[in-house]
mmCIF file of C-alpha atoms in Angstrom:
data_model
loop_
_atom_site.group_PDB
_atom_site.id
_atom_site.type_symbol
_atom_site.label_atom_id
_atom_site.label_comp_id
_atom_site.label_asym_id
_atom_site.label_seq_id
_atom_site.Cartn_x
_atom_site.Cartn_y
_atom_site.Cartn_z
ATOM 1 C CA UNK R 1195 5.560 33.309 -1.612
ATOM 2 C CA UNK R 1196 3.276 35.169 0.888
ATOM 3 C CA UNK R 1197 3.086 38.459 -0.078
ATOM 4 C CA UNK R 1198 1.417 40.527 2.051
ATOM 5 C CA UNK R 1199 0.226 38.979 5.389
ATOM 6 C CA UNK R 1200 -2.273 40.487 7.801
ATOM 7 C CA UNK R 1201 -3.168 39.417 11.458
ATOM 8 C CA UNK R 1202 -5.858 39.107 13.044
ATOM 9 C CA UNK R 1203 -8.258 38.064 10.285
ATOM 10 C CA UNK R 1204 -11.368 38.489 12.592
ATOM 11 C CA UNK R 1205 -11.639 40.679 15.819
ATOM 12 C CA UNK R 1206 -14.310 41.742 18.029
ATOM 13 C CA UNK R 1207 -13.745 44.700 20.559
ATOM 14 C CA UNK R 1208 -15.439 46.660 23.082
ATOM 15 C CA UNK R 1209 -15.675 50.515 22.917
ATOM 16 C CA UNK R 1210 -12.549 51.706 24.370
ATOM 17 C CA UNK R 1211 -10.496 48.654 24.024
ATOM 18 C CA UNK R 1212 -7.093 48.921 22.181
ATOM 19 C CA UNK R 1213 -5.624 46.670 19.719
ATOM 20 C CA UNK R 1214 -2.843 46.466 17.001
ATOM 21 C CA UNK R 1215 -3.272 45.275 13.310
ATOM 22 C CA UNK R 1216 -0.420 43.569 11.936
ATOM 23 C CA UNK R 1217 0.997 43.768 8.473
ATOM 24 C CA UNK R 1218 4.131 41.893 7.038
ATOM 25 C CA UNK R 1219 5.372 41.597 3.471
ATOM 26 C CA UNK R 1220 8.238 39.398 1.997
ATOM 27 C CA UNK R 1221 8.551 41.395 -1.500
ATOM 28 C CA UNK R 1222 11.358 43.691 -0.337
ATOM 29 C CA UNK R 1223 8.529 46.541 -1.163
ATOM 30 C CA UNK R 1224 9.575 50.240 -0.161
ATOM 31 C CA UNK R 1225 6.308 51.750 0.591
ATOM 32 C CA UNK R 1226 3.430 50.323 2.580
ATOM 33 C CA UNK R 1227 -0.123 51.565 3.048
ATOM 34 C CA UNK R 1228 -3.444 51.230 5.608
ATOM 35 C CA UNK R 1229 -7.053 51.348 4.161
ATOM 36 C CA UNK R 1230 -10.405 50.917 5.521
ATOM 37 C CA UNK R 1231 -13.139 49.615 3.241
ATOM 38 C CA UNK R 1232 -16.895 50.669 4.139
ATOM 39 C CA UNK R 1233 -19.744 50.082 2.163
ATOM 40 C CA UNK R 1234 -20.539 52.695 -0.430
ATOM 41 C CA UNK R 1235 -17.279 54.500 0.482
ATOM 42 C CA UNK R 1236 -14.735 52.641 -1.205
ATOM 43 C CA UNK R 1237 -11.376 52.329 0.030
ATOM 44 C CA UNK R 1238 -10.199 55.062 2.430
ATOM 45 C CA UNK R 1239 -6.468 55.875 3.149
ATOM 46 C CA UNK R 1240 -5.751 55.806 6.835
ATOM 47 C CA UNK R 1241 -2.022 55.858 7.289
ATOM 48 C CA UNK R 1242 1.050 55.425 4.600
ATOM 49 C CA UNK R 1243 4.765 54.729 4.875
ATOM 50 C CA UNK R 1244 6.258 55.596 1.565
ATOM 51 C CA UNK R 1245 9.977 54.256 2.871
ATOM 52 C CA UNK R 1246 11.168 52.638 6.017
ATOM 53 C CA UNK R 1247 11.466 55.321 8.583
ATOM 54 C CA UNK R 1248 8.740 57.629 7.546
ATOM 55 C CA UNK R 1249 4.869 57.845 7.870
ATOM 56 C CA UNK R 1250 2.332 59.977 6.741
ATOM 57 C CA UNK R 1251 -1.193 60.888 7.237
ATOM 58 C CA UNK R 1252 -4.018 59.727 4.924
ATOM 59 C CA UNK R 1253 -7.757 60.749 4.077
ATOM 60 C CA UNK R 1254 -9.087 59.214 7.941
ATOM 61 C CA UNK R 1255 -6.244 59.192 10.062
ATOM 62 C CA UNK R 1256 -7.893 60.352 13.503
ATOM 63 C CA UNK R 1257 -8.276 57.635 16.066
ATOM 64 C CA UNK R 1258 -5.460 55.694 14.459
ATOM 65 C CA UNK R 1259 -1.663 55.529 14.916
ATOM 66 C CA UNK R 1260 0.872 53.360 12.819
ATOM 67 C CA UNK R 1261 4.533 52.418 13.163
ATOM 68 C CA UNK R 1262 6.712 51.253 10.507
ATOM 69 C CA UNK R 1263 8.916 48.962 12.491
ATOM 70 C CA UNK R 1264 11.396 47.752 9.617
ATOM 71 C CA UNK R 1265 10.938 47.307 6.018
ATOM 72 C CA UNK R 1266 8.937 44.340 5.997
ATOM 73 C CA UNK R 1267 6.483 45.274 8.850
ATOM 74 C CA UNK R 1268 3.839 48.140 9.434
ATOM 75 C CA UNK R 1269 1.156 47.965 11.992
ATOM 76 C CA UNK R 1270 -1.805 49.945 12.727
ATOM 77 C CA UNK R 1271 -3.186 50.766 16.185
ATOM 78 C CA UNK R 1272 -6.443 51.848 17.549
ATOM 79 C CA UNK R 1273 -5.703 53.335 20.981
ATOM 80 C CA UNK R 1274 -9.503 53.418 22.199
ATOM 81 C CA UNK R 1275 -11.710 51.738 19.642
ATOM 82 C CA UNK R 1276 -14.759 53.323 18.704
ATOM 83 C CA UNK R 1277 -17.777 51.967 17.031
ATOM 84 C CA UNK R 1278 -17.327 53.872 14.144
ATOM 85 C CA UNK R 1279 -14.012 52.318 13.722
ATOM 86 C CA UNK R 1280 -16.193 48.854 12.504
ATOM 87 C CA UNK R 1281 -14.769 48.306 8.988
ATOM 88 C CA UNK R 1282 -12.683 45.923 7.190
ATOM 89 C CA UNK R 1283 -8.589 47.037 7.338
ATOM 90 C CA UNK R 1284 -6.583 46.270 4.281
ATOM 91 C CA UNK R 1285 -2.811 46.460 4.551
ATOM 92 C CA UNK R 1286 -1.194 46.736 0.982
ATOM 93 C CA UNK R 1287 2.360 47.465 -0.097
ATOM 94 C CA UNK R 1288 4.417 48.964 -3.352
ATOM 95 C CA UNK R 1289 7.543 48.351 -4.909
ATOM 96 C CA UNK R 1290 8.066 52.076 -5.613
ATOM 97 C CA UNK R 1291 10.683 53.152 -8.172
ATOM 98 C CA UNK R 1292 10.023 54.229 -11.832
ATOM 99 C CA UNK R 1293 8.226 51.320 -12.989
ATOM 100 C CA UNK R 1294 4.710 51.534 -11.095
ATOM 101 C CA UNK R 1295 3.050 48.146 -10.456
ATOM 102 C CA UNK R 1296 0.435 49.268 -8.549
ATOM 103 C CA UNK R 1297 -0.328 47.685 -4.879
ATOM 104 C CA UNK R 1298 -0.309 43.977 -3.580
ATOM 105 C CA UNK R 1299 -3.006 43.416 -0.844
ATOM 106 C CA UNK R 1300 -3.426 41.757 2.068
ATOM 107 C CA UNK R 1301 -6.346 39.430 2.809
ATOM 108 C CA UNK R 1302 -7.846 42.003 5.393
ATOM 109 C CA UNK R 1303 -9.246 42.095 9.047
ATOM 110 C CA UNK R 1304 -12.512 42.123 9.705
ATOM 111 C CA UNK R 1305 -13.071 44.460 12.484
ATOM 112 C CA UNK R 1306 -16.245 44.784 14.789
ATOM 113 C CA UNK R 1307 -16.514 47.293 17.716
ATOM 114 C CA UNK R 1308 -19.550 46.776 19.958
ATOM 115 C CA UNK B 1462 -6.864 67.422 -6.675
ATOM 116 C CA UNK B 1463 -6.995 64.075 -7.823
ATOM 117 C CA UNK B 1464 -10.349 62.609 -7.894
ATOM 118 C CA UNK B 1465 -11.518 59.148 -9.461
ATOM 119 C CA UNK B 1466 -15.308 58.728 -10.242
ATOM 120 C CA UNK B 1467 -17.211 55.172 -10.654
ATOM 121 C CA UNK B 1468 -20.767 56.441 -11.354
ATOM 122 C CA UNK B 1469 -22.448 53.087 -11.119
ATOM 123 C CA UNK B 1470 -22.595 51.518 -7.620
ATOM 124 C CA UNK B 1471 -24.189 48.409 -9.080
ATOM 125 C CA UNK B 1472 -24.465 46.964 -12.385
ATOM 126 C CA UNK B 1473 -26.078 43.749 -13.380
ATOM 127 C CA UNK B 1474 -25.743 42.345 -16.513
ATOM 128 C CA UNK B 1475 -26.886 38.992 -18.319
ATOM 129 C CA UNK B 1476 -24.253 36.081 -18.901
ATOM 130 C CA UNK B 1477 -23.144 36.520 -22.414
ATOM 131 C CA UNK B 1478 -23.811 40.150 -22.561
ATOM 132 C CA UNK B 1479 -21.032 42.962 -22.637
ATOM 133 C CA UNK B 1480 -20.195 44.487 -19.849
ATOM 134 C CA UNK B 1481 -18.799 48.045 -19.471
ATOM 135 C CA UNK B 1482 -17.628 49.755 -16.239
ATOM 136 C CA UNK B 1483 -17.228 53.532 -16.323
ATOM 137 C CA UNK B 1484 -14.292 55.362 -14.743
ATOM 138 C CA UNK B 1485 -13.458 58.949 -14.917
ATOM 139 C CA UNK B 1486 -10.705 60.705 -13.239
ATOM 140 C CA UNK B 1487 -9.746 63.963 -12.508
ATOM 141 C CA UNK B 1488 -5.848 64.779 -12.557
ATOM 142 C CA UNK B 1489 -4.054 67.511 -14.064
ATOM 143 C CA UNK B 1490 -0.763 65.536 -15.351
ATOM 144 C CA UNK B 1491 -0.345 62.116 -17.082
ATOM 145 C CA UNK B 1492 -1.744 59.555 -14.600
ATOM 146 C CA UNK B 1493 -1.309 55.681 -14.589
ATOM 147 C CA UNK B 1494 -4.392 54.062 -14.055
ATOM 148 C CA UNK B 1495 -5.335 50.396 -12.595
ATOM 149 C CA UNK B 1496 -8.261 48.155 -12.143
ATOM 150 C CA UNK B 1497 -8.599 46.103 -9.079
ATOM 151 C CA UNK B 1498 -11.088 43.265 -8.647
ATOM 152 C CA UNK B 1499 -12.518 42.126 -5.227
ATOM 153 C CA UNK B 1500 -14.086 38.510 -5.273
ATOM 154 C CA UNK B 1501 -16.378 38.023 -2.484
ATOM 155 C CA UNK B 1502 -14.919 38.372 0.899
ATOM 156 C CA UNK B 1503 -11.456 38.129 -0.470
ATOM 157 C CA UNK B 1504 -8.140 40.668 -0.749
ATOM 158 C CA UNK B 1505 -7.925 43.262 -3.695
ATOM 159 C CA UNK B 1506 -6.413 41.962 -6.740
ATOM 160 C CA UNK B 1507 -4.510 43.600 -9.500
ATOM 161 C CA UNK B 1508 -6.719 43.296 -12.731
ATOM 162 C CA UNK B 1509 -5.213 45.631 -15.219
ATOM 163 C CA UNK B 1510 -2.899 48.442 -15.565
ATOM 164 C CA UNK B 1511 -3.345 50.945 -18.328
ATOM 165 C CA UNK B 1512 0.435 51.103 -19.182
ATOM 166 C CA UNK B 1513 0.682 47.360 -19.910
ATOM 167 C CA UNK B 1514 -2.205 47.388 -22.653
ATOM 168 C CA UNK B 1515 -2.948 43.916 -22.039
ATOM 169 C CA UNK B 1516 -6.308 41.878 -21.793
ATOM 170 C CA UNK B 1517 -6.831 39.581 -18.174
ATOM 171 C CA UNK B 1518 -9.757 37.438 -17.780
ATOM 172 C CA UNK B 1519 -11.014 38.969 -21.737
ATOM 173 C CA UNK B 1520 -11.194 42.414 -20.103
ATOM 174 C CA UNK B 1521 -9.602 45.197 -21.665
ATOM 175 C CA UNK B 1522 -9.597 49.121 -20.587
ATOM 176 C CA UNK B 1523 -8.295 51.969 -22.906
ATOM 177 C CA UNK B 1524 -7.103 55.508 -21.547
ATOM 178 C CA UNK B 1525 -8.989 58.143 -23.183
ATOM 179 C CA UNK B 1526 -7.131 61.299 -22.156
ATOM 180 C CA UNK B 1527 -9.457 63.503 -24.005
ATOM 181 C CA UNK B 1528 -12.415 62.335 -22.154
ATOM 182 C CA UNK B 1529 -10.283 61.656 -18.895
ATOM 183 C CA UNK B 1530 -11.851 58.115 -18.980
ATOM 184 C CA UNK B 1531 -10.650 54.484 -18.259
ATOM 185 C CA UNK B 1532 -13.512 52.342 -18.786
ATOM 186 C CA UNK B 1533 -13.501 48.635 -18.125
ATOM 187 C CA UNK B 1534 -14.707 46.401 -20.935
ATOM 188 C CA UNK B 1535 -15.587 42.756 -21.882
ATOM 189 C CA UNK B 1536 -17.547 41.670 -24.772
ATOM 190 C CA UNK B 1537 -19.292 38.288 -23.048
ATOM 191 C CA UNK B 1538 -19.772 38.467 -19.192
ATOM 192 C CA UNK B 1539 -19.437 35.142 -17.572
ATOM 193 C CA UNK B 1540 -21.103 34.349 -13.920
ATOM 194 C CA UNK B 1541 -17.630 34.191 -12.445
ATOM 195 C CA UNK B 1542 -17.111 37.641 -13.320
ATOM 196 C CA UNK B 1543 -19.407 38.883 -10.413
ATOM 197 C CA UNK B 1544 -17.304 41.011 -8.053
ATOM 198 C CA UNK B 1545 -16.492 44.446 -6.786
ATOM 199 C CA UNK B 1546 -14.298 46.374 -9.506
ATOM 200 C CA UNK B 1547 -12.360 49.510 -8.184
ATOM 201 C CA UNK B 1548 -10.598 51.957 -10.346
ATOM 202 C CA UNK B 1549 -7.517 53.460 -9.108
ATOM 203 C CA UNK B 1550 -5.308 56.524 -10.140
ATOM 204 C CA UNK B 1551 -1.590 56.928 -9.406
ATOM 205 C CA UNK B 1552 -0.298 60.331 -9.138
ATOM 206 C CA UNK B 1553 3.192 60.822 -10.435
ATOM 207 C CA UNK B 1554 5.934 59.865 -7.525
ATOM 208 C CA UNK B 1555 5.366 57.807 -4.636
ATOM 209 C CA UNK B 1556 2.313 59.249 -3.702
ATOM 210 C CA UNK B 1557 -0.864 57.061 -2.731
ATOM 211 C CA UNK B 1558 -3.074 55.632 -5.238
ATOM 212 C CA UNK B 1559 -6.476 57.274 -5.359
ATOM 213 C CA UNK B 1560 -9.521 54.987 -5.408
ATOM 214 C CA UNK B 1561 -13.066 55.489 -6.799
ATOM 215 C CA UNK B 1562 -15.888 53.940 -4.516
ATOM 216 C CA UNK B 1563 -16.194 50.819 -6.509
ATOM 217 C CA UNK B 1564 -18.749 49.314 -8.799
ATOM 218 C CA UNK B 1565 -20.522 45.986 -8.037
ATOM 219 C CA UNK B 1566 -20.863 43.648 -10.986
ATOM 220 C CA UNK B 1567 -23.498 41.206 -10.764
ATOM 221 C CA UNK B 1568 -23.770 38.577 -13.681
ATOM 222 C CA UNK B 1569 -27.042 36.942 -14.005
ATOM 223 C CA UNK B 1570 -27.429 33.295 -15.325
#
């Protein structure tokens, strides 16, 4: 029972390079989220997908794009990486519906942009 | 606007001492509130939901609507409780959780 799986776990990029962070969940959850975690800033929402086929901006969307490929997968793309995007990125999912059990998180991707 | 405030960035207590991690929220409706814990370099894990009124790892939290607070408490801290703790608010509907900035708990032996 994998839950939420994120790849890669670590990545170093040069400024201007692009990359895609992958996230997949096997719990048949409707909603998926991407957060970044920075010291002293807590968790900030980048993008989310309330259901398959929809995506919405969060608090800090600039410099990122997302794709909800299907119900299981939600990817985050950095088109031209900048040092300010050095962070730990967490993907999460939630079942939705009337009973709110909160999020299930992935193990994170530690990204360094040099 | 919804907001979650955790006033302490760092809280240090001695092993065996009581712990209280503060969380205050701002929301006009009836929120659902959560506590998440993150052990060193691991994923965030759900610790408590206010609606379930359960005790996990000796932690409890009571929703006080008058004071708009959801403080996390444990009567006797253990070294393994050292971690980052996040309070989160879920507005009604399918909108994303709103997180506080977190409190790092350090339990000193």
